[in-house]
mmCIF file of C-alpha atoms and ligand atoms in Angstrom:
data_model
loop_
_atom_site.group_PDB
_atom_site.id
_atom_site.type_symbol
_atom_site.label_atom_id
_atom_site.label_comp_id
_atom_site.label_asym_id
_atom_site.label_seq_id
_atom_site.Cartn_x
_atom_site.Cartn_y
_atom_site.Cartn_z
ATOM 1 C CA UNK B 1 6.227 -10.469 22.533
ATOM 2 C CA UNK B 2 3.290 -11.716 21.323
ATOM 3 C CA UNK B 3 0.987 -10.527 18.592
ATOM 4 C CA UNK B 4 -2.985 -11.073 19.285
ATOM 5 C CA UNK B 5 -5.122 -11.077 15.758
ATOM 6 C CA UNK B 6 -8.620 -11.081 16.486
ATOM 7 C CA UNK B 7 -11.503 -12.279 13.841
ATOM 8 C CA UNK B 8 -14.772 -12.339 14.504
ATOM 9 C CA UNK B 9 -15.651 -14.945 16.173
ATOM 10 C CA UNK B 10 -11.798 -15.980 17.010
ATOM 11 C CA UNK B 11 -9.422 -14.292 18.578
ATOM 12 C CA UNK B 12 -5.744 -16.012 17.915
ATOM 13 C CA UNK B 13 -2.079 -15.581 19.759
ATOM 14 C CA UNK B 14 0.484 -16.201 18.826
ATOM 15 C CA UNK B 15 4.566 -15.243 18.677
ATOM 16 C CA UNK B 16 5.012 -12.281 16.300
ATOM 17 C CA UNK B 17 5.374 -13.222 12.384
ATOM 18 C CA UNK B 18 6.301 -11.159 9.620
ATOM 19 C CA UNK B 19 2.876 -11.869 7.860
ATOM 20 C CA UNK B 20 1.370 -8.767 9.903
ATOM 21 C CA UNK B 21 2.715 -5.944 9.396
ATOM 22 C CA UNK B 22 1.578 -3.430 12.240
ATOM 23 C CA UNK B 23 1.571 -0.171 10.447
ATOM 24 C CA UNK B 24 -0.405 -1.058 7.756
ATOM 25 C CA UNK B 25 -4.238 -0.306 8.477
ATOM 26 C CA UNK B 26 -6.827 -0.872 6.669
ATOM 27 C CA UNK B 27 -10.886 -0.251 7.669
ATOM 28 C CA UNK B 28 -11.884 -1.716 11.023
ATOM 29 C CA UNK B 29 -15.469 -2.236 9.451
ATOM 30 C CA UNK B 30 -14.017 -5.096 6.956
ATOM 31 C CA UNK B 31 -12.921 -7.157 9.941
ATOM 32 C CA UNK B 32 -16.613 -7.514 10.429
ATOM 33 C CA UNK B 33 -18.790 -10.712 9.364
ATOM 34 C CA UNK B 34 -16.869 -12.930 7.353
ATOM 35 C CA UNK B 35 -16.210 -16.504 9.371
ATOM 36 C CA UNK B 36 -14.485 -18.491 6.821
ATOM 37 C CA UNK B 37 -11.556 -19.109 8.571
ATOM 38 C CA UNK B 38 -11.317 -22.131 11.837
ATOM 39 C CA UNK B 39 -8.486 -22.353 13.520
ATOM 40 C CA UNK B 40 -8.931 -24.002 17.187
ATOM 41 C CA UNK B 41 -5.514 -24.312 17.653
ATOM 42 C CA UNK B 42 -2.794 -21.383 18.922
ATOM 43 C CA UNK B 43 -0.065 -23.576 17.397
ATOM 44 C CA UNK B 44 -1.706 -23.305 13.896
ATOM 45 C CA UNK B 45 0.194 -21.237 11.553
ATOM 46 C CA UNK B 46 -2.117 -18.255 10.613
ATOM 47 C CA UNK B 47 -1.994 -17.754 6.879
ATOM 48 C CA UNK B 48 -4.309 -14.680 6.098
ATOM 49 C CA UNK B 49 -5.387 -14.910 2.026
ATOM 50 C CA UNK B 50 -5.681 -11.811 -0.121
ATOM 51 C CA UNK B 51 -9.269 -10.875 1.101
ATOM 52 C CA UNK B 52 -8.922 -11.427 4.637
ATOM 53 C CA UNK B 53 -8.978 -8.916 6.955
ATOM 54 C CA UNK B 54 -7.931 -8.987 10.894
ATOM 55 C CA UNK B 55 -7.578 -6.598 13.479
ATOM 56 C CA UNK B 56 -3.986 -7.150 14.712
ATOM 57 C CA UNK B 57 -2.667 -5.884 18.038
ATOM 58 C CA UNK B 58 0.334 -6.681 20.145
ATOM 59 C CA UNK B 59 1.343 -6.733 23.765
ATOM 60 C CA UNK B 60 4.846 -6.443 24.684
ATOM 61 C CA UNK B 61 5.798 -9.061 27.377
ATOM 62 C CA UNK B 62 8.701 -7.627 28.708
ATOM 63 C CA UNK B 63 10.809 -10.490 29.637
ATOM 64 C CA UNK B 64 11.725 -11.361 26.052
ATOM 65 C CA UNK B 65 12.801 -8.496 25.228
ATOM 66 C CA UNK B 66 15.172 -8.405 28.166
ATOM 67 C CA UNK B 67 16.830 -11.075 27.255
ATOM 68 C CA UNK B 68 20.662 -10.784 26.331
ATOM 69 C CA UNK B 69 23.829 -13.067 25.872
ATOM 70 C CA UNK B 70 27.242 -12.605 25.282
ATOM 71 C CA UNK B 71 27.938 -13.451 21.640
ATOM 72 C CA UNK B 72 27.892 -17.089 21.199
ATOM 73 C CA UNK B 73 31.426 -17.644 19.726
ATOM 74 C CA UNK B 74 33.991 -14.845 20.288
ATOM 75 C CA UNK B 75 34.341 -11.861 17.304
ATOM 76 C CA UNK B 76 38.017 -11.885 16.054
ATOM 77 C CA UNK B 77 36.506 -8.074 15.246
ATOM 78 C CA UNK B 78 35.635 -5.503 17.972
ATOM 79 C CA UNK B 79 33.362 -2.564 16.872
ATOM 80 C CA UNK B 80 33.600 0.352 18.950
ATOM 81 C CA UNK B 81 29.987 2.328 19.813
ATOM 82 C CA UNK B 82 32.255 5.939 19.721
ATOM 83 C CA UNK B 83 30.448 9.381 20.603
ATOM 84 C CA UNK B 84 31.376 12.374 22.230
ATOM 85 C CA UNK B 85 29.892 12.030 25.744
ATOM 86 C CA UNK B 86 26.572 13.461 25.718
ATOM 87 C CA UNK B 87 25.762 12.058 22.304
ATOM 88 C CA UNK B 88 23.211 9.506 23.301
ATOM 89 C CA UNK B 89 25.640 6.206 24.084
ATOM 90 C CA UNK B 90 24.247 4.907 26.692
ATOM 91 C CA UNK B 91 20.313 5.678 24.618
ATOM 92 C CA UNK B 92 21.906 3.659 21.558
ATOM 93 C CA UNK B 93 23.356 1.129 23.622
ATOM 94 C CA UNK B 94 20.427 0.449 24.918
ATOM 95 C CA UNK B 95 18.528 0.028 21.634
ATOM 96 C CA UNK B 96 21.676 -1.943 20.072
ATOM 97 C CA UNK B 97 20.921 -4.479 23.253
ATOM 98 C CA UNK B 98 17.338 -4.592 22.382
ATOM 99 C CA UNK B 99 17.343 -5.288 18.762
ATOM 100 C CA UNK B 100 20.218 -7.811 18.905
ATOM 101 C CA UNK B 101 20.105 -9.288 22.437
ATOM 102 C CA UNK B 102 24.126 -9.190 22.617
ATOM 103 C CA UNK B 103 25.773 -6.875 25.830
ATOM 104 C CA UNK B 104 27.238 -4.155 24.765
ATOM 105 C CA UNK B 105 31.121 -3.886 26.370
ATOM 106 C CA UNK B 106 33.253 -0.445 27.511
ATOM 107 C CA UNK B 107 36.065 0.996 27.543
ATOM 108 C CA UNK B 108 35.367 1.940 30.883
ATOM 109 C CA UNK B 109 33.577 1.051 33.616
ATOM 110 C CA UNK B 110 31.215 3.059 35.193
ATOM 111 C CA UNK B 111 29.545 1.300 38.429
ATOM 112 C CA UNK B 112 25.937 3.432 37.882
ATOM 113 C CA UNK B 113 25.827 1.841 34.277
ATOM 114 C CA UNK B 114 26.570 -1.563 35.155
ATOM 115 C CA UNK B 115 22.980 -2.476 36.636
ATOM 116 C CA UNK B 116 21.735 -1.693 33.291
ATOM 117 C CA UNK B 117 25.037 -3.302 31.290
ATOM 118 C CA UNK B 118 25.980 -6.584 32.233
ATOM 119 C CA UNK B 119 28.554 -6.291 29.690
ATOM 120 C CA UNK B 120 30.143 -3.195 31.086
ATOM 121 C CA UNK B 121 32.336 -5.187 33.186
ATOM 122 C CA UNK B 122 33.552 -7.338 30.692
ATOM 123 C CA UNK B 123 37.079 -6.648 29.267
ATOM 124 C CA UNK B 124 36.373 -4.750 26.405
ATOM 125 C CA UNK B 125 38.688 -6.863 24.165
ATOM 126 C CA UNK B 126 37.116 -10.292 25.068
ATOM 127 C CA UNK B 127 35.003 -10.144 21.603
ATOM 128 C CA UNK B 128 32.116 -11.000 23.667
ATOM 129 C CA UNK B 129 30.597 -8.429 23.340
ATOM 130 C CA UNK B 130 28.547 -6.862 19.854
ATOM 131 C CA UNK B 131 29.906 -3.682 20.099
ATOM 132 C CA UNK B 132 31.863 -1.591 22.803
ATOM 133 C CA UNK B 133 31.094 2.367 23.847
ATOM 134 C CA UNK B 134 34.605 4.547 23.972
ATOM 135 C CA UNK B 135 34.691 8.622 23.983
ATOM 136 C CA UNK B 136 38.105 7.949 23.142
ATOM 137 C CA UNK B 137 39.621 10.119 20.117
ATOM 138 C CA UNK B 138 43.461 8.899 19.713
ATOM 139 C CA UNK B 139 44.868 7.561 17.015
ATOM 140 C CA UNK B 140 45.736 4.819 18.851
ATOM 141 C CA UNK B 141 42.605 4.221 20.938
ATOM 142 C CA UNK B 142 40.991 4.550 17.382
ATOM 143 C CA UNK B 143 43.100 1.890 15.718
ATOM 144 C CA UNK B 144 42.586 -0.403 18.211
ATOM 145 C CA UNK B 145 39.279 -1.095 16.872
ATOM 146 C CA UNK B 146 38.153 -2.831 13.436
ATOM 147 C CA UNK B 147 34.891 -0.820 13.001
ATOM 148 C CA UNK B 148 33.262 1.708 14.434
ATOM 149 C CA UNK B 149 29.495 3.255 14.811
ATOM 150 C CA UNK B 150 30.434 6.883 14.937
ATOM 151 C CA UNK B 151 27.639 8.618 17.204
ATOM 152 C CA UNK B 152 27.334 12.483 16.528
ATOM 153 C CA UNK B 153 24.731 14.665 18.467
ATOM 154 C CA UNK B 154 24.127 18.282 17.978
ATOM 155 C CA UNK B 155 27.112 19.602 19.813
ATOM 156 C CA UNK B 156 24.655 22.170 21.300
ATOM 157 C CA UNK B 157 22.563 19.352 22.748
ATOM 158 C CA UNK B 158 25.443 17.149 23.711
ATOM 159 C CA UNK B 159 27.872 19.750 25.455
ATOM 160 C CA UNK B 160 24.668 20.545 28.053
ATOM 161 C CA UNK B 161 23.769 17.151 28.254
ATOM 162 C CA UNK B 162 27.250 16.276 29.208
ATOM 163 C CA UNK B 163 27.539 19.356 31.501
ATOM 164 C CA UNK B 164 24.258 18.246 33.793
ATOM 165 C CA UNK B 165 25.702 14.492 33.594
ATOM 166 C CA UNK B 166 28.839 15.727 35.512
ATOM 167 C CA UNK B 167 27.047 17.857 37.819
ATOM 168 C CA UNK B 168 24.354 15.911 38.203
ATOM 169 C CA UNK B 169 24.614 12.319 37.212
ATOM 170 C CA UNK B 170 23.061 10.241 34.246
ATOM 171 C CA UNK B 171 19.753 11.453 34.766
ATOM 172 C CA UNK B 172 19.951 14.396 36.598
ATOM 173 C CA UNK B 173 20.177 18.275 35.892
ATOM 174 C CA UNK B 174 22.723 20.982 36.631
ATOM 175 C CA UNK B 175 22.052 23.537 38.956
ATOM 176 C CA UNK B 176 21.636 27.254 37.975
ATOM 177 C CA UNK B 177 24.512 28.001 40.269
ATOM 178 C CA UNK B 178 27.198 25.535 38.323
ATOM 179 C CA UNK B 179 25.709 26.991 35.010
ATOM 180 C CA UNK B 180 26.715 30.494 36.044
ATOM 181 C CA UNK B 181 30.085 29.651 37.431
ATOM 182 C CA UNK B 182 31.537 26.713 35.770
ATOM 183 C CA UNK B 183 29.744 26.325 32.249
ATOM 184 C CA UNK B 184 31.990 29.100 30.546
ATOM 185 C CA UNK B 185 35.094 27.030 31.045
ATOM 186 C CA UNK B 186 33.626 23.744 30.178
ATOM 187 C CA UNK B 187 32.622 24.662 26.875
ATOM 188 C CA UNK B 188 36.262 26.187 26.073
ATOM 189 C CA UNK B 189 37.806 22.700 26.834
ATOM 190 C CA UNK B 190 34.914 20.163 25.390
ATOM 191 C CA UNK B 191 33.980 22.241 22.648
ATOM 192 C CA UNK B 192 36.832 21.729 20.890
ATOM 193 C CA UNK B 193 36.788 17.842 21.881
ATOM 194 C CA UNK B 194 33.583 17.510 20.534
ATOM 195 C CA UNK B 195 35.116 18.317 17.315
ATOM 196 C CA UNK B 196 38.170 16.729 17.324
ATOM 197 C CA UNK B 197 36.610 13.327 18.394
ATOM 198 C CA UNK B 198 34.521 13.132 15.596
ATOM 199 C CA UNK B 199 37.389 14.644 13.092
ATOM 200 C CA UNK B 200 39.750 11.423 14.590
ATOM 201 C CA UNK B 201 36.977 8.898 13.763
ATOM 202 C CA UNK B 202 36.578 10.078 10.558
ATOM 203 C CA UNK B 203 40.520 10.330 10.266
ATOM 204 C CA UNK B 204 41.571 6.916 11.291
ATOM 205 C CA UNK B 205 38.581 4.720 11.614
ATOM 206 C CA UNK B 206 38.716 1.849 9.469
ATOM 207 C CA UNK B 207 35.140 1.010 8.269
ATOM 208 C CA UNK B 208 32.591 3.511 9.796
ATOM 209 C CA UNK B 209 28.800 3.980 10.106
ATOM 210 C CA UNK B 210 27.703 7.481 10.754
ATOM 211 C CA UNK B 211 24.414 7.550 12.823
ATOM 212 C CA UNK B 212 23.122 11.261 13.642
ATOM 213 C CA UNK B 213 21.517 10.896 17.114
ATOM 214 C CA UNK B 214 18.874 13.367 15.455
ATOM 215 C CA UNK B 215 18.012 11.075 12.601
ATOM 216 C CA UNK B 216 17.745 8.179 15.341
ATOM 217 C CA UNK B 217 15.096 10.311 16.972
ATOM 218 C CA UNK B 218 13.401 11.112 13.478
ATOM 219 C CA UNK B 219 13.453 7.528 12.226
ATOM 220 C CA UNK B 220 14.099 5.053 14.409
ATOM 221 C CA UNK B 221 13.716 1.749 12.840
ATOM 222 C CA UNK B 222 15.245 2.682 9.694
ATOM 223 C CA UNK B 223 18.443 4.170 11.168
ATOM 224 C CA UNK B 224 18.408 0.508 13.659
ATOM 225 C CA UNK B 225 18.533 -1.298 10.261
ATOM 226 C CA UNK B 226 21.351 0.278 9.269
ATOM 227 C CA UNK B 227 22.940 -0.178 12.861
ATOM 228 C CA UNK B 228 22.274 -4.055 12.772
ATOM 229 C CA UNK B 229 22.807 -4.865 8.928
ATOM 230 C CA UNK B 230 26.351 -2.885 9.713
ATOM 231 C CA UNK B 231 26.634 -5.205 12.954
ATOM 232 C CA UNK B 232 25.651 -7.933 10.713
ATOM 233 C CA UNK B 233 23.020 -8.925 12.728
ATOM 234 C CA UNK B 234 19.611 -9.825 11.527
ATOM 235 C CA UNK B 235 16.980 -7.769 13.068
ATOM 236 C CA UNK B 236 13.864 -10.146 14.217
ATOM 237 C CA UNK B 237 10.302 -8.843 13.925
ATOM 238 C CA UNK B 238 10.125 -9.668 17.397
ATOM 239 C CA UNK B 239 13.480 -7.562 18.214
ATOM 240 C CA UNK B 240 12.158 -4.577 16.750
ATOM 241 C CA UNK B 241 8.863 -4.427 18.210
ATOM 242 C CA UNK B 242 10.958 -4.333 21.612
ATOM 243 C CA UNK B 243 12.667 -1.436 20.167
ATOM 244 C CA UNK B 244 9.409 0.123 18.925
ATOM 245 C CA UNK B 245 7.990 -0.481 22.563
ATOM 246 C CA UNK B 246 10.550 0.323 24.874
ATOM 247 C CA UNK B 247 12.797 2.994 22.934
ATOM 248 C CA UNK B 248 12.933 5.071 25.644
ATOM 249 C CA UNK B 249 14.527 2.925 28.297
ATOM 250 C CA UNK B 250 14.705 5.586 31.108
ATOM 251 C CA UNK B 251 17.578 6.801 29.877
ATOM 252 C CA UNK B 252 16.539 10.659 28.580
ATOM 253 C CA UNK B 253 17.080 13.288 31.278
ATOM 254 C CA UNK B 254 12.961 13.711 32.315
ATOM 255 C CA UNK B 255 11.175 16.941 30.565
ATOM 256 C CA UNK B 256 13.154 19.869 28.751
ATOM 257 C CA UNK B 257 15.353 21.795 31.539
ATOM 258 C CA UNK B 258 13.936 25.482 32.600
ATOM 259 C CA UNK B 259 16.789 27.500 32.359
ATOM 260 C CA UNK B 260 15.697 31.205 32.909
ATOM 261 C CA UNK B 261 19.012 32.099 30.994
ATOM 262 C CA UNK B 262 20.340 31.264 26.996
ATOM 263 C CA UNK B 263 23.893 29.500 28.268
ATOM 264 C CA UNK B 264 25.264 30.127 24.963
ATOM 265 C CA UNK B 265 27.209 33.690 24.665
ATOM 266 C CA UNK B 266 27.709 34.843 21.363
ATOM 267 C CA UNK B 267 31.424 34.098 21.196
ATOM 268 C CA UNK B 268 30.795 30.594 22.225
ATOM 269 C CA UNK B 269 28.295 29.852 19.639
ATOM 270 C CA UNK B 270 30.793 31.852 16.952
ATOM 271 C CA UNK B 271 33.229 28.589 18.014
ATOM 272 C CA UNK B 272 30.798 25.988 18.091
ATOM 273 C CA UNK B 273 29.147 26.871 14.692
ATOM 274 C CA UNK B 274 32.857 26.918 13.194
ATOM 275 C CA UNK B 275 33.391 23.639 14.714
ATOM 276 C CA UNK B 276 29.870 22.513 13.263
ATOM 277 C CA UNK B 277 31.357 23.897 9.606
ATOM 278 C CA UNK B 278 34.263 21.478 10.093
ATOM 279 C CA UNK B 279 32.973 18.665 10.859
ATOM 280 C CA UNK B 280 30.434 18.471 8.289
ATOM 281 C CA UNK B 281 33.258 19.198 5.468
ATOM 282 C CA UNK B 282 35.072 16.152 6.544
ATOM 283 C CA UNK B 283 32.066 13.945 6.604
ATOM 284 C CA UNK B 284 31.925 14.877 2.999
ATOM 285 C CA UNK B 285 34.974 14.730 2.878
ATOM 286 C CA UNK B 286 34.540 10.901 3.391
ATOM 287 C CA UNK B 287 31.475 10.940 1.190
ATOM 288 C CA UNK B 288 29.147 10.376 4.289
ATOM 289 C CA UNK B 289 26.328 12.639 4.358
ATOM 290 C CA UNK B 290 26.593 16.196 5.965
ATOM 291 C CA UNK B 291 25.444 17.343 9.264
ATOM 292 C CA UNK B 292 21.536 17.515 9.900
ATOM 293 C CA UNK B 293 20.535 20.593 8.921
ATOM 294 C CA UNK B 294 19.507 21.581 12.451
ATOM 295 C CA UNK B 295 22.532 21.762 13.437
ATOM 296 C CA UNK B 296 23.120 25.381 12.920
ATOM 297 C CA UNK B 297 20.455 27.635 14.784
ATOM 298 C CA UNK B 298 18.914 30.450 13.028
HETATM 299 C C1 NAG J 301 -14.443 -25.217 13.337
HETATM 300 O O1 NAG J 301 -13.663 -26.388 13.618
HETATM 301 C C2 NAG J 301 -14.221 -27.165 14.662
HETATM 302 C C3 NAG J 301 -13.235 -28.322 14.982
HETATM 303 O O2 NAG J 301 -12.579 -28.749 13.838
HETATM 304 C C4 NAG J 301 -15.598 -27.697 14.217
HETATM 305 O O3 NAG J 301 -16.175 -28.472 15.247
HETATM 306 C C5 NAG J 301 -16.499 -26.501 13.904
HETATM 307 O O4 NAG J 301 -17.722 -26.956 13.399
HETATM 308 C C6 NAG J 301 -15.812 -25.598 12.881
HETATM 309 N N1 NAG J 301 -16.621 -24.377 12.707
HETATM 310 C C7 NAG J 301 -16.837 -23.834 11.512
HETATM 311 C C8 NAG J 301 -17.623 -22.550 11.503
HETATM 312 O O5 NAG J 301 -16.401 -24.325 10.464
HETATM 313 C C1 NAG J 302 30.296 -7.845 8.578
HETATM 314 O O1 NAG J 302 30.630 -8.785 7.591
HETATM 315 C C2 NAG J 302 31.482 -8.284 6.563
HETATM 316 C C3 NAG J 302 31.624 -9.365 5.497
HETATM 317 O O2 NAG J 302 31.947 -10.589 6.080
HETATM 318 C C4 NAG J 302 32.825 -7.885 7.175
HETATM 319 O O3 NAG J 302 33.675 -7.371 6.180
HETATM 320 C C5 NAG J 302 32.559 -6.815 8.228
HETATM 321 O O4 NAG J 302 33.759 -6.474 8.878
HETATM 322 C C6 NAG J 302 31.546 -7.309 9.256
HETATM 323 N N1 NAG J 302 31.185 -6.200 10.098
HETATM 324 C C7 NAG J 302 31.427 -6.186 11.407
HETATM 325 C C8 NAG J 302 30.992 -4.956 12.116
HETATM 326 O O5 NAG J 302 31.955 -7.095 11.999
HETATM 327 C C1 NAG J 303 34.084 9.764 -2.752
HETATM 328 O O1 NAG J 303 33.363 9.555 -3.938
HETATM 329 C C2 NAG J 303 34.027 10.007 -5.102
HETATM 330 C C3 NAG J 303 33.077 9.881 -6.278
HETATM 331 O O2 NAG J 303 32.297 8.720 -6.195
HETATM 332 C C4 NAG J 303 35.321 9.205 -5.289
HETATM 333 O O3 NAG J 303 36.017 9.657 -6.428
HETATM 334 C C5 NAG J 303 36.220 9.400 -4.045
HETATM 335 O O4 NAG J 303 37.376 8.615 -4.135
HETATM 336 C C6 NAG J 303 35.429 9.041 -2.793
HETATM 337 N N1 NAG J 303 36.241 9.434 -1.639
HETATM 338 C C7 NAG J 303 36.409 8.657 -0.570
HETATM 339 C C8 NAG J 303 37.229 9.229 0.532
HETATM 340 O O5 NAG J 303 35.937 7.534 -0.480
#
């Protein structure tokens, strides 16, 4: 990445510092006139003083931020990425890989993610990895794991999202024929799994960060923060502005999906909001914050 600052008459670039801040604007009109400053040199530190102003842009050169490494000394501690499937994983993993530069590892392997995972064919106990993704919800899959980032999605959102993934694929979309014949049954068996995976986390994971796939959405680089001080990895200015840039990765489903139908009967949404009510007890239960507020449609 690099960050251009332009001052009349010089125009400097350099690699990104933590002297700019991006999102703080001030009047284009007071970058205007004032000359005091000479630097000739792209290699000179630029050191802006109280009552200079510069017009600060940057251009994200895409090879940097694709950079990633296996951690450099094995972690005696593996941190599972856990979410019900449909909760935004592979999205997260994605960002985790962006703002730290480590592969993310898995408790599977799934060939149409490994293009986009180097570290998804790793053995997922090698500790070479910064974090590994698992839908598992056993006690024992649970405890094989130090930490864990618990990933929780709207179970609305993530039981359709999961339904067009295995109809369709990572990216695709269901068709209306498979929502009218076998939607009803998936819900009765992942419904309840979308439940119970999060009520095992919060059951026997050790040391847990709760990150609402919703708030992720809201606030991205705040909720990253927490992700990589929790990962205890420092977040670069440089590492975030690939996040900032490239949050998206390719990996949302393309537009809203047309359904000329509500999927949702009454007497599945009856189960689902119960299931919504229990899980948010026993995340205050653990003194974690509740549910998003969304999570129960009006
Ligand atoms: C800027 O620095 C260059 C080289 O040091 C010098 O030749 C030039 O006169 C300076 N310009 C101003 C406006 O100070
Ligand atoms: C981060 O460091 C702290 C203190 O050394 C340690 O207790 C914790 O387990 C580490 N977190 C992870 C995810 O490795
Ligand atoms: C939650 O917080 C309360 C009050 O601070 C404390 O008494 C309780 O032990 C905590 N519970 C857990 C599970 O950490």
């Amino acid at each position: 990445l690099l960050l251009a600052v332009f001052r009349k008459p010089h125009c400097f670039c350099t690699r990104t510092t933590s002297l700019f801040s991006l999102s703080q604007q001030s009047e284009k009109q007071q970058c205007v006139g004032s000359t005091s400053l000479n630097h000739t040199s792209t290699s000179t530190p630029i050191a802006p003083t109280e009552h200079d102003h510069y017009q600060v842009y940057h251009t994200p050169v895409l090879s940097r931020c694709k950079e990633r490494m296996f951690l450099p000394q094995r972690s005696g501690s593996l941190v599972a990425l856990s979410s019900f499937p449909g909760a935004g994983n592979t999205w997260v993993r994605h960002l985790i890989e962006l703002v730290t530069g480590y592969y993310t590892g898995s408790f599977y392997f799934d060939g149409t993610l490994y293009n986009r995972f180097k570290g998804e064919k790793d053995y997922w106990k090698s500790g070479r990895s910064i974090c590994v993704k698992t839908h598992e919800s056993g006690q024992k899959e649970i405890e094989m794991f130090d930490s864990a980032i618990l990933l929780i999605r709207n179970p609305y959102r993530s039981l359709m999202a999961e339904f067009n993934r295995k109809c369709a694929g990572h990216l695709g979309h269901a068709t209306d024929a498979q929502w009218k014949s076998k939607w009803p049954e998936f819900v009765s068996s992942y419904a309840p799994w979308w439940a119970s995976h999060a009520l095992s986390w919060l059951k026997f994971g050790r040391h847990l960060l709760v990150v609402h796939y919703e708030e992720l959405q809201r606030a991205l680089l705040p909720q990253l923060r927490h992700i990589t001080d929790f990962l205890n990895v420092t977040m670069t200015d440089e590492r975030l502005l690939c996040a900032q840039t490239n949050q998206d990765g390719h990996f949302k489903r393309s537009g809203a999906q047309r359904l000329s139908f509500d999927p949702f009967t009454q007497d599945m949404r009856q189960m689902i909001d119960s299931f919504i009510h229990t899980v948010d007890q026993a995340l205050q239960n653990r003194n974690f914050s509740g549910l998003p507020q969304e999570y129960l449609p009006r």
